[in-house]
C-alpha cells in the first residue's frame, strides 16, 4: 500500500518541543510577523537568528519519541511510505526515517540569502556570519517563512494524490498549502491528532489522543 504521511508540531510536542497554536504555544509568546517572515528578518535579523538559535538548541536537547520511532519502523515494512513534515526539527531523521520531505525547511541547515548556497547550520548563527561559498554576510536559517513558497511541492502533491492512504498527524491544519493536501488525496484519509483539527471533517476517519500512544497503535494495525 502507498501511504503518504504529513506531520506537524504535535508529533514533537511530547519530545518537549513547543507547538505553535496550542495554549502557551510559540505564536502566543512570539510575534510571527517579526520572527517568521522575510520582512521581519530584514527589519531585525539578530532577533530572528536568536529565535531560531533557541529553537535549534531545544531541538538538539530533545529526543525522538515513540511516534517518530513508530513511523520510522513503518517505513521499514512492506508499505511504500512517503513522510512529509512541516516540522523544522530533525527528530524524524534521528528516529531513523530516511528521505524525510521537509516542506518548511530544516533548523539544522543554513541558507545564503545572497547566492542560495546551503550548508549544515552551526549551533548558533548571527547576521554577520559569512556564506562559506560567496562570503556575503547573508546567512539565514534554511526555513520557509510566511510569504515564502514551501519546498518540494511537486513531489509532495504527487505523493499525496497517488497514495492509497493519506494520514495527517499532529497538525492544526491552519497553514496552507499543507492544510489543503487532504483535498488532493484520492485514497482513504485519516487524521491523528490530540483533538479534531478545524479540517477534521475533510478526513474519512479520525483517531484522537497523544501521538506517542495513537501513532504506535495505528502503525501496529498495519502489521495485521
Ligand atoms: P500547530 O501548533 O498549529 O498545531 C499542532 C497540532 O498538534 C494541534 O492541532 C494540536 O492539537 C496537536 N497536538 C498537540 N500536542 C499533541 C500530541 N501530543 N499528540 C498529537 N497531537 C498534538 O502546528 P502545525 O500544524 O505543525 O510554519 O503548524 C503548521 C505550521 O505553522 C508550522 O510548520 C509553522 C507554523 O507557523 C512556519 O513557521 C512556516
PDB file of C-alpha atoms and ligand atoms in Angstrom:
ATOM      1  CA  UNK A   1       0.000   0.000   0.000  1.00  0.00           C
ATOM      2  CA  UNK A   2       1.190   3.540  -0.748  1.00  0.00           C
ATOM      3  CA  UNK A   3       0.970   5.717   2.369  1.00  0.00           C
ATOM      4  CA  UNK A   4       1.617   9.474   2.415  1.00  0.00           C
ATOM      5  CA  UNK A   5       2.054  10.943   5.888  1.00  0.00           C
ATOM      6  CA  UNK A   6       2.061  14.633   6.808  1.00  0.00           C
ATOM      7  CA  UNK A   7       3.330  15.504  10.275  1.00  0.00           C
ATOM      8  CA  UNK A   8       3.139  18.754  12.242  1.00  0.00           C
ATOM      9  CA  UNK A   9       4.336  20.158  15.535  1.00  0.00           C
ATOM     10  CA  UNK A  10       2.013  17.879  17.542  1.00  0.00           C
ATOM     11  CA  UNK A  11       4.196  14.847  16.803  1.00  0.00           C
ATOM     12  CA  UNK A  12       7.167  16.528  18.501  1.00  0.00           C
ATOM     13  CA  UNK A  13       5.182  18.004  21.414  1.00  0.00           C
ATOM     14  CA  UNK A  14       5.861  15.052  23.709  1.00  0.00           C
ATOM     15  CA  UNK A  15       9.583  15.383  22.938  1.00  0.00           C
ATOM     16  CA  UNK A  16       9.363  18.774  24.643  1.00  0.00           C
ATOM     17  CA  UNK A  17       9.291  20.968  21.524  1.00  0.00           C
ATOM     18  CA  UNK A  18       6.612  23.628  21.655  1.00  0.00           C
ATOM     19  CA  UNK A  19       3.738  23.632  19.202  1.00  0.00           C
ATOM     20  CA  UNK A  20       2.654  26.901  17.583  1.00  0.00           C
ATOM     21  CA  UNK A  21      -1.058  27.340  18.180  1.00  0.00           C
ATOM     22  CA  UNK A  22      -1.867  25.360  21.320  1.00  0.00           C
ATOM     23  CA  UNK A  23      -2.397  27.294  24.573  1.00  0.00           C
ATOM     24  CA  UNK A  24       1.023  28.737  25.506  1.00  0.00           C
ATOM     25  CA  UNK A  25       2.312  27.839  22.016  1.00  0.00           C
ATOM     26  CA  UNK A  26       5.152  29.662  20.247  1.00  0.00           C
ATOM     27  CA  UNK A  27       2.844  32.089  18.449  1.00  0.00           C
ATOM     28  CA  UNK A  28       1.443  33.284  21.774  1.00  0.00           C
ATOM     29  CA  UNK A  29       4.984  34.016  23.005  1.00  0.00           C
ATOM     30  CA  UNK A  30       6.482  35.494  19.835  1.00  0.00           C
ATOM     31  CA  UNK A  31       5.188  37.779  17.123  1.00  0.00           C
ATOM     32  CA  UNK A  32       5.001  35.644  13.987  1.00  0.00           C
ATOM     33  CA  UNK A  33       5.411  38.740  11.785  1.00  0.00           C
ATOM     34  CA  UNK A  34       8.704  39.600  13.494  1.00  0.00           C
ATOM     35  CA  UNK A  35      10.349  36.158  13.615  1.00  0.00           C
ATOM     36  CA  UNK A  36       8.876  34.151  10.734  1.00  0.00           C
ATOM     37  CA  UNK A  37       8.602  36.460   7.737  1.00  0.00           C
ATOM     38  CA  UNK A  38      11.202  37.813   5.254  1.00  0.00           C
ATOM     39  CA  UNK A  39      10.128  41.341   6.272  1.00  0.00           C
ATOM     40  CA  UNK A  40      10.801  40.593   9.947  1.00  0.00           C
ATOM     41  CA  UNK A  41      14.249  39.255   9.040  1.00  0.00           C
ATOM     42  CA  UNK A  42      15.014  42.384   7.009  1.00  0.00           C
ATOM     43  CA  UNK A  43      13.968  44.589   9.961  1.00  0.00           C
ATOM     44  CA  UNK A  44      15.807  42.722  12.699  1.00  0.00           C
ATOM     45  CA  UNK A  45      17.950  39.772  11.604  1.00  0.00           C
ATOM     46  CA  UNK A  46      19.527  39.368  15.064  1.00  0.00           C
ATOM     47  CA  UNK A  47      16.088  38.835  16.646  1.00  0.00           C
ATOM     48  CA  UNK A  48      15.187  36.225  14.033  1.00  0.00           C
ATOM     49  CA  UNK A  49      18.514  34.412  14.445  1.00  0.00           C
ATOM     50  CA  UNK A  50      18.036  34.423  18.241  1.00  0.00           C
ATOM     51  CA  UNK A  51      14.592  32.847  17.794  1.00  0.00           C
ATOM     52  CA  UNK A  52      15.872  30.059  15.535  1.00  0.00           C
ATOM     53  CA  UNK A  53      19.059  29.587  17.598  1.00  0.00           C
ATOM     54  CA  UNK A  54      16.794  28.916  20.583  1.00  0.00           C
ATOM     55  CA  UNK A  55      14.644  26.506  18.522  1.00  0.00           C
ATOM     56  CA  UNK A  56      17.820  24.730  17.371  1.00  0.00           C
ATOM     57  CA  UNK A  57      19.104  24.426  20.954  1.00  0.00           C
ATOM     58  CA  UNK A  58      15.747  22.987  22.088  1.00  0.00           C
ATOM     59  CA  UNK A  59      15.787  20.569  19.199  1.00  0.00           C
ATOM     60  CA  UNK A  60      19.341  19.399  19.925  1.00  0.00           C
ATOM     61  CA  UNK A  61      18.387  18.790  23.564  1.00  0.00           C
ATOM     62  CA  UNK A  62      15.270  16.800  22.589  1.00  0.00           C
ATOM     63  CA  UNK A  63      14.972  13.147  21.597  1.00  0.00           C
ATOM     64  CA  UNK A  64      12.615  11.425  19.186  1.00  0.00           C
ATOM     65  CA  UNK A  65       9.546   9.944  20.862  1.00  0.00           C
ATOM     66  CA  UNK A  66       7.578   6.743  20.276  1.00  0.00           C
ATOM     67  CA  UNK A  67       5.543   8.372  17.489  1.00  0.00           C
ATOM     68  CA  UNK A  68       8.665   9.292  15.479  1.00  0.00           C
ATOM     69  CA  UNK A  69      10.066   5.808  16.118  1.00  0.00           C
ATOM     70  CA  UNK A  70       6.856   4.086  15.012  1.00  0.00           C
ATOM     71  CA  UNK A  71       6.839   5.991  11.696  1.00  0.00           C
ATOM     72  CA  UNK A  72      10.466   5.001  11.043  1.00  0.00           C
ATOM     73  CA  UNK A  73       9.522   1.397  11.726  1.00  0.00           C
ATOM     74  CA  UNK A  74       6.533   1.646   9.398  1.00  0.00           C
ATOM     75  CA  UNK A  75       8.783   2.738   6.531  1.00  0.00           C
ATOM     76  CA  UNK A  76      10.965  -0.324   7.080  1.00  0.00           C
ATOM     77  CA  UNK A  77       7.964  -2.605   6.439  1.00  0.00           C
ATOM     78  CA  UNK A  78       6.219  -3.668   3.250  1.00  0.00           C
ATOM     79  CA  UNK A  79       4.400  -0.389   2.598  1.00  0.00           C
ATOM     80  CA  UNK A  80       5.655   2.399   0.373  1.00  0.00           C
ATOM     81  CA  UNK A  81       5.766   5.338   2.776  1.00  0.00           C
ATOM     82  CA  UNK A  82       6.334   9.000   1.898  1.00  0.00           C
ATOM     83  CA  UNK A  83       6.984  11.066   5.013  1.00  0.00           C
ATOM     84  CA  UNK A  84       6.264  14.778   4.628  1.00  0.00           C
ATOM     85  CA  UNK A  85       6.772  17.094   7.574  1.00  0.00           C
ATOM     86  CA  UNK A  86       6.022  20.722   8.317  1.00  0.00           C
ATOM     87  CA  UNK A  87       8.466  20.454  11.210  1.00  0.00           C
ATOM     88  CA  UNK A  88      11.886  22.039  11.014  1.00  0.00           C
ATOM     89  CA  UNK A  89      13.257  19.738  13.737  1.00  0.00           C
ATOM     90  CA  UNK A  90      15.244  16.615  12.826  1.00  0.00           C
ATOM     91  CA  UNK A  91      13.502  14.165  15.155  1.00  0.00           C
ATOM     92  CA  UNK A  92      12.160  12.017  12.279  1.00  0.00           C
ATOM     93  CA  UNK A  93      15.708  11.570  10.980  1.00  0.00           C
ATOM     94  CA  UNK A  94      17.057  10.817  14.449  1.00  0.00           C
ATOM     95  CA  UNK A  95      14.316   8.194  14.868  1.00  0.00           C
ATOM     96  CA  UNK A  96      15.641   6.500  11.726  1.00  0.00           C
ATOM     97  CA  UNK A  97      13.367   7.853   8.986  1.00  0.00           C
ATOM     98  CA  UNK A  98      15.110   8.397   5.687  1.00  0.00           C
ATOM     99  CA  UNK A  99      14.296  10.776   2.876  1.00  0.00           C
ATOM    100  CA  UNK A 100      12.018  12.967   5.021  1.00  0.00           C
ATOM    101  CA  UNK A 101      10.477  15.757   2.945  1.00  0.00           C
ATOM    102  CA  UNK A 102      10.810  18.980   4.944  1.00  0.00           C
ATOM    103  CA  UNK A 103       8.283  21.286   3.299  1.00  0.00           C
ATOM    104  CA  UNK A 104       9.074  24.143   5.719  1.00  0.00           C
ATOM    105  CA  UNK A 105      12.847  23.605   5.655  1.00  0.00           C
ATOM    106  CA  UNK A 106      15.220  22.479   8.380  1.00  0.00           C
ATOM    107  CA  UNK A 107      16.631  24.129  11.508  1.00  0.00           C
ATOM    108  CA  UNK A 108      19.863  22.238  11.070  1.00  0.00           C
ATOM    109  CA  UNK A 109      20.575  23.822   7.687  1.00  0.00           C
ATOM    110  CA  UNK A 110      21.731  27.322   6.763  1.00  0.00           C
ATOM    111  CA  UNK A 111      20.933  29.208   3.565  1.00  0.00           C
ATOM    112  CA  UNK A 112      22.734  32.139   1.966  1.00  0.00           C
ATOM    113  CA  UNK A 113      20.122  34.764   1.082  1.00  0.00           C
ATOM    114  CA  UNK A 114      22.556  36.137  -1.491  1.00  0.00           C
ATOM    115  CA  UNK A 115      23.669  33.101  -3.537  1.00  0.00           C
ATOM    116  CA  UNK A 116      21.291  30.303  -2.329  1.00  0.00           C
ATOM    117  CA  UNK A 117      24.169  28.130  -1.130  1.00  0.00           C
ATOM    118  CA  UNK A 118      23.094  25.707   1.636  1.00  0.00           C
ATOM    119  CA  UNK A 119      25.196  24.118   4.369  1.00  0.00           C
ATOM    120  CA  UNK A 120      24.908  22.463   7.798  1.00  0.00           C
ATOM    121  CA  UNK A 121      23.960  25.119  10.330  1.00  0.00           C
ATOM    122  CA  UNK A 122      26.239  25.775  13.284  1.00  0.00           C
ATOM    123  CA  UNK A 123      24.540  25.648  16.714  1.00  0.00           C
ATOM    124  CA  UNK A 124      24.173  29.439  16.692  1.00  0.00           C
ATOM    125  CA  UNK A 125      24.063  31.837  13.754  1.00  0.00           C
ATOM    126  CA  UNK A 126      24.396  35.640  13.597  1.00  0.00           C
ATOM    127  CA  UNK A 127      23.584  38.194  10.869  1.00  0.00           C
ATOM    128  CA  UNK A 128      27.239  38.917  10.048  1.00  0.00           C
ATOM    129  CA  UNK A 129      28.170  35.241   9.513  1.00  0.00           C
ATOM    130  CA  UNK A 130      29.681  34.980   6.011  1.00  0.00           C
ATOM    131  CA  UNK A 131      28.399  32.473   3.477  1.00  0.00           C
ATOM    132  CA  UNK A 132      31.077  29.773   3.031  1.00  0.00           C
ATOM    133  CA  UNK A 133      30.587  29.940  -0.760  1.00  0.00           C
ATOM    134  CA  UNK A 134      30.275  33.647  -1.644  1.00  0.00           C
ATOM    135  CA  UNK A 135      31.337  35.271   1.693  1.00  0.00           C
ATOM    136  CA  UNK A 136      28.290  37.594   1.728  1.00  0.00           C
ATOM    137  CA  UNK A 137      27.078  38.280   5.288  1.00  0.00           C
ATOM    138  CA  UNK A 138      23.665  36.955   4.305  1.00  0.00           C
ATOM    139  CA  UNK A 139      23.304  33.833   6.431  1.00  0.00           C
ATOM    140  CA  UNK A 140      19.765  32.808   7.341  1.00  0.00           C
ATOM    141  CA  UNK A 141      18.163  29.621   8.644  1.00  0.00           C
ATOM    142  CA  UNK A 142      17.042  27.334   5.818  1.00  0.00           C
ATOM    143  CA  UNK A 143      13.433  27.505   6.949  1.00  0.00           C
ATOM    144  CA  UNK A 144      10.386  28.616   4.980  1.00  0.00           C
ATOM    145  CA  UNK A 145       8.819  31.789   6.332  1.00  0.00           C
ATOM    146  CA  UNK A 146       5.278  33.075   5.847  1.00  0.00           C
ATOM    147  CA  UNK A 147       5.088  34.593   2.391  1.00  0.00           C
ATOM    148  CA  UNK A 148       7.673  32.147   1.000  1.00  0.00           C
ATOM    149  CA  UNK A 149       6.959  29.078  -1.104  1.00  0.00           C
ATOM    150  CA  UNK A 150       7.209  25.722   0.709  1.00  0.00           C
ATOM    151  CA  UNK A 151       9.815  23.307  -0.606  1.00  0.00           C
ATOM    152  CA  UNK A 152       9.268  20.180  -2.747  1.00  0.00           C
ATOM    153  CA  UNK A 153       5.598  20.907  -3.537  1.00  0.00           C
ATOM    154  CA  UNK A 154       5.554  18.945  -6.811  1.00  0.00           C
ATOM    155  CA  UNK A 155       6.878  15.827  -5.140  1.00  0.00           C
ATOM    156  CA  UNK A 156       4.514  16.263  -2.185  1.00  0.00           C
ATOM    157  CA  UNK A 157       1.401  16.721  -4.332  1.00  0.00           C
ATOM    158  CA  UNK A 158       2.291  13.705  -6.486  1.00  0.00           C
ATOM    159  CA  UNK A 159       2.806  11.520  -3.400  1.00  0.00           C
ATOM    160  CA  UNK A 160      -0.455  12.617  -1.747  1.00  0.00           C
ATOM    161  CA  UNK A 161      -2.540  12.242  -4.912  1.00  0.00           C
ATOM    162  CA  UNK A 162      -1.068   8.816  -5.623  1.00  0.00           C
ATOM    163  CA  UNK A 163      -1.409   7.417  -2.103  1.00  0.00           C
ATOM    164  CA  UNK A 164      -3.880   4.711  -1.091  1.00  0.00           C
ATOM    165  CA  UNK A 165      -3.885   6.300   2.356  1.00  0.00           C
ATOM    166  CA  UNK A 166      -3.129   9.891   3.411  1.00  0.00           C
ATOM    167  CA  UNK A 167      -2.526  10.484   7.107  1.00  0.00           C
ATOM    168  CA  UNK A 168      -2.104  13.869   8.830  1.00  0.00           C
ATOM    169  CA  UNK A 169      -0.546  13.667  12.290  1.00  0.00           C
ATOM    170  CA  UNK A 170      -0.293  16.447  14.900  1.00  0.00           C
ATOM    171  CA  UNK A 171      -1.152  19.423  12.732  1.00  0.00           C
ATOM    172  CA  UNK A 172      -3.763  22.111  13.328  1.00  0.00           C
ATOM    173  CA  UNK A 173      -4.390  22.334   9.561  1.00  0.00           C
ATOM    174  CA  UNK A 174      -4.326  26.127   9.682  1.00  0.00           C
ATOM    175  CA  UNK A 175      -1.356  26.757   7.386  1.00  0.00           C
ATOM    176  CA  UNK A 176      -1.600  26.355   3.621  1.00  0.00           C
ATOM    177  CA  UNK A 177      -0.643  24.650   1.399  1.00  0.00           C
ATOM    178  CA  UNK A 178      -0.131  21.822   3.947  1.00  0.00           C
ATOM    179  CA  UNK A 179      -3.690  22.184   5.246  1.00  0.00           C
ATOM    180  CA  UNK A 180      -5.107  21.690   1.734  1.00  0.00           C
ATOM    181  CA  UNK A 181      -3.244  18.473   0.936  1.00  0.00           C
ATOM    182  CA  UNK A 182      -6.165  16.374   2.176  1.00  0.00           C
ATOM    183  CA  UNK A 183      -8.210  17.763  -0.733  1.00  0.00           C
ATOM    184  CA  UNK A 184      -5.740  16.223  -3.206  1.00  0.00           C
ATOM    185  CA  UNK A 185      -5.899  12.768  -1.662  1.00  0.00           C
ATOM    186  CA  UNK A 186      -7.684  10.188  -3.812  1.00  0.00           C
ATOM    187  CA  UNK A 187      -7.367   7.314  -1.331  1.00  0.00           C
ATOM    188  CA  UNK A 188      -8.554   6.945   2.250  1.00  0.00           C
ATOM    189  CA  UNK A 189      -7.777   9.836   4.601  1.00  0.00           C
ATOM    190  CA  UNK A 190      -7.039   9.711   8.321  1.00  0.00           C
ATOM    191  CA  UNK A 191      -6.366  12.445  10.851  1.00  0.00           C
ATOM    192  CA  UNK A 192      -4.407  11.552  14.010  1.00  0.00           C
ATOM    193  CA  UNK A 193      -4.403  14.482  16.435  1.00  0.00           C
ATOM    194  CA  UNK A 194      -4.775  15.295  20.093  1.00  0.00           C
ATOM    195  CA  UNK A 195      -8.231  16.585  19.257  1.00  0.00           C
ATOM    196  CA  UNK A 196     -10.054  17.101  15.940  1.00  0.00           C
ATOM    197  CA  UNK A 197      -8.467  19.901  13.899  1.00  0.00           C
ATOM    198  CA  UNK A 198     -10.513  22.584  12.152  1.00  0.00           C
ATOM    199  CA  UNK A 199     -10.352  20.462   8.978  1.00  0.00           C
ATOM    200  CA  UNK A 200     -11.194  17.171  10.669  1.00  0.00           C
ATOM    201  CA  UNK A 201     -14.371  16.797   8.619  1.00  0.00           C
ATOM    202  CA  UNK A 202     -12.324  16.673   5.421  1.00  0.00           C
ATOM    203  CA  UNK A 203     -10.923  13.314   6.590  1.00  0.00           C
ATOM    204  CA  UNK A 204     -12.660   9.933   6.348  1.00  0.00           C
ATOM    205  CA  UNK A 205     -11.515   8.912   9.810  1.00  0.00           C
ATOM    206  CA  UNK A 206     -10.034  10.394  12.976  1.00  0.00           C
ATOM    207  CA  UNK A 207      -8.000   8.992  15.820  1.00  0.00           C
ATOM    208  CA  UNK A 208      -7.745  11.238  18.893  1.00  0.00           C
ATOM    209  CA  UNK A 209      -5.135  11.303  21.657  1.00  0.00           C
ATOM    210  CA  UNK A 210      -1.441  11.931  22.271  1.00  0.00           C
ATOM    211  CA  UNK A 211       0.781  10.963  19.351  1.00  0.00           C
ATOM    212  CA  UNK A 212       3.091   8.749  21.444  1.00  0.00           C
ATOM    213  CA  UNK A 213       0.091   6.478  22.083  1.00  0.00           C
ATOM    214  CA  UNK A 214      -2.007   6.828  18.948  1.00  0.00           C
ATOM    215  CA  UNK A 215       0.731   6.608  16.319  1.00  0.00           C
ATOM    216  CA  UNK A 216       2.385   3.360  17.545  1.00  0.00           C
ATOM    217  CA  UNK A 217      -1.090   1.823  17.967  1.00  0.00           C
ATOM    218  CA  UNK A 218      -2.080   2.822  14.418  1.00  0.00           C
ATOM    219  CA  UNK A 219       1.207   1.534  12.978  1.00  0.00           C
ATOM    220  CA  UNK A 220       0.522  -1.785  14.739  1.00  0.00           C
ATOM    221  CA  UNK A 221      -2.798  -2.112  12.911  1.00  0.00           C
ATOM    222  CA  UNK A 222      -0.930  -2.033   9.597  1.00  0.00           C
ATOM    223  CA  UNK A 223       1.093  -5.111  10.513  1.00  0.00           C
ATOM    224  CA  UNK A 224      -2.022  -7.317  10.605  1.00  0.00           C
TER     225      UNK A 224
HETATM  226  P1  LIG B   1       0.234  23.826  15.322  1.00  0.00           P
HETATM  227  O1  LIG B   1       0.849  24.281  16.608  1.00  0.00           O
HETATM  228  O2  LIG B   1      -0.579  24.787  14.558  1.00  0.00           O
HETATM  229  O3  LIG B   1      -0.713  22.571  15.622  1.00  0.00           O
HETATM  230  C1  LIG B   1      -0.287  21.488  16.397  1.00  0.00           C
HETATM  231  C2  LIG B   1      -1.403  20.457  16.451  1.00  0.00           C
HETATM  232  O4  LIG B   1      -0.905  19.343  17.173  1.00  0.00           O
HETATM  233  C3  LIG B   1      -2.680  20.939  17.174  1.00  0.00           C
HETATM  234  O5  LIG B   1      -3.807  20.589  16.387  1.00  0.00           O
HETATM  235  C4  LIG B   1      -2.658  20.162  18.475  1.00  0.00           C
HETATM  236  O6  LIG B   1      -3.954  19.814  18.921  1.00  0.00           O
HETATM  237  C5  LIG B   1      -1.876  18.921  18.114  1.00  0.00           C
HETATM  238  N1  LIG B   1      -1.142  18.313  19.220  1.00  0.00           N
HETATM  239  C6  LIG B   1      -0.578  18.931  20.297  1.00  0.00           C
HETATM  240  N2  LIG B   1       0.029  18.041  21.091  1.00  0.00           N
HETATM  241  C7  LIG B   1      -0.166  16.828  20.523  1.00  0.00           C
HETATM  242  C8  LIG B   1       0.196  15.484  20.881  1.00  0.00           C
HETATM  243  N3  LIG B   1       0.879  15.219  21.974  1.00  0.00           N
HETATM  244  N4  LIG B   1      -0.182  14.485  20.054  1.00  0.00           N
HETATM  245  C9  LIG B   1      -0.897  14.743  18.924  1.00  0.00           C
HETATM  246  N5  LIG B   1      -1.272  15.969  18.544  1.00  0.00           N
HETATM  247  C10 LIG B   1      -0.913  17.002  19.331  1.00  0.00           C
HETATM  248  O7  LIG B   1       1.413  23.184  14.460  1.00  0.00           O
HETATM  249  P2  LIG B   1       1.441  22.852  12.887  1.00  0.00           P
HETATM  250  O8  LIG B   1       0.103  22.447  12.401  1.00  0.00           O
HETATM  251  O9  LIG B   1       2.593  21.955  12.660  1.00  0.00           O
HETATM  252  O10 LIG B   1       5.214  27.073   9.932  1.00  0.00           O
HETATM  253  O11 LIG B   1       1.788  24.281  12.309  1.00  0.00           O
HETATM  254  C11 LIG B   1       1.973  24.414  10.932  1.00  0.00           C
HETATM  255  C12 LIG B   1       2.984  25.486  10.644  1.00  0.00           C
HETATM  256  O12 LIG B   1       2.620  26.683  11.329  1.00  0.00           O
HETATM  257  C13 LIG B   1       4.370  25.202  11.152  1.00  0.00           C
HETATM  258  O13 LIG B   1       5.113  24.392  10.281  1.00  0.00           O
HETATM  259  C14 LIG B   1       4.962  26.568  11.260  1.00  0.00           C
HETATM  260  C15 LIG B   1       3.803  27.255  11.937  1.00  0.00           C
HETATM  261  O14 LIG B   1       3.715  28.607  11.810  1.00  0.00           O
HETATM  262  C16 LIG B   1       6.121  28.039   9.735  1.00  0.00           C
HETATM  263  O15 LIG B   1       6.794  28.530  10.625  1.00  0.00           O
HETATM  264  C17 LIG B   1       6.231  28.468   8.306  1.00  0.00           C
END
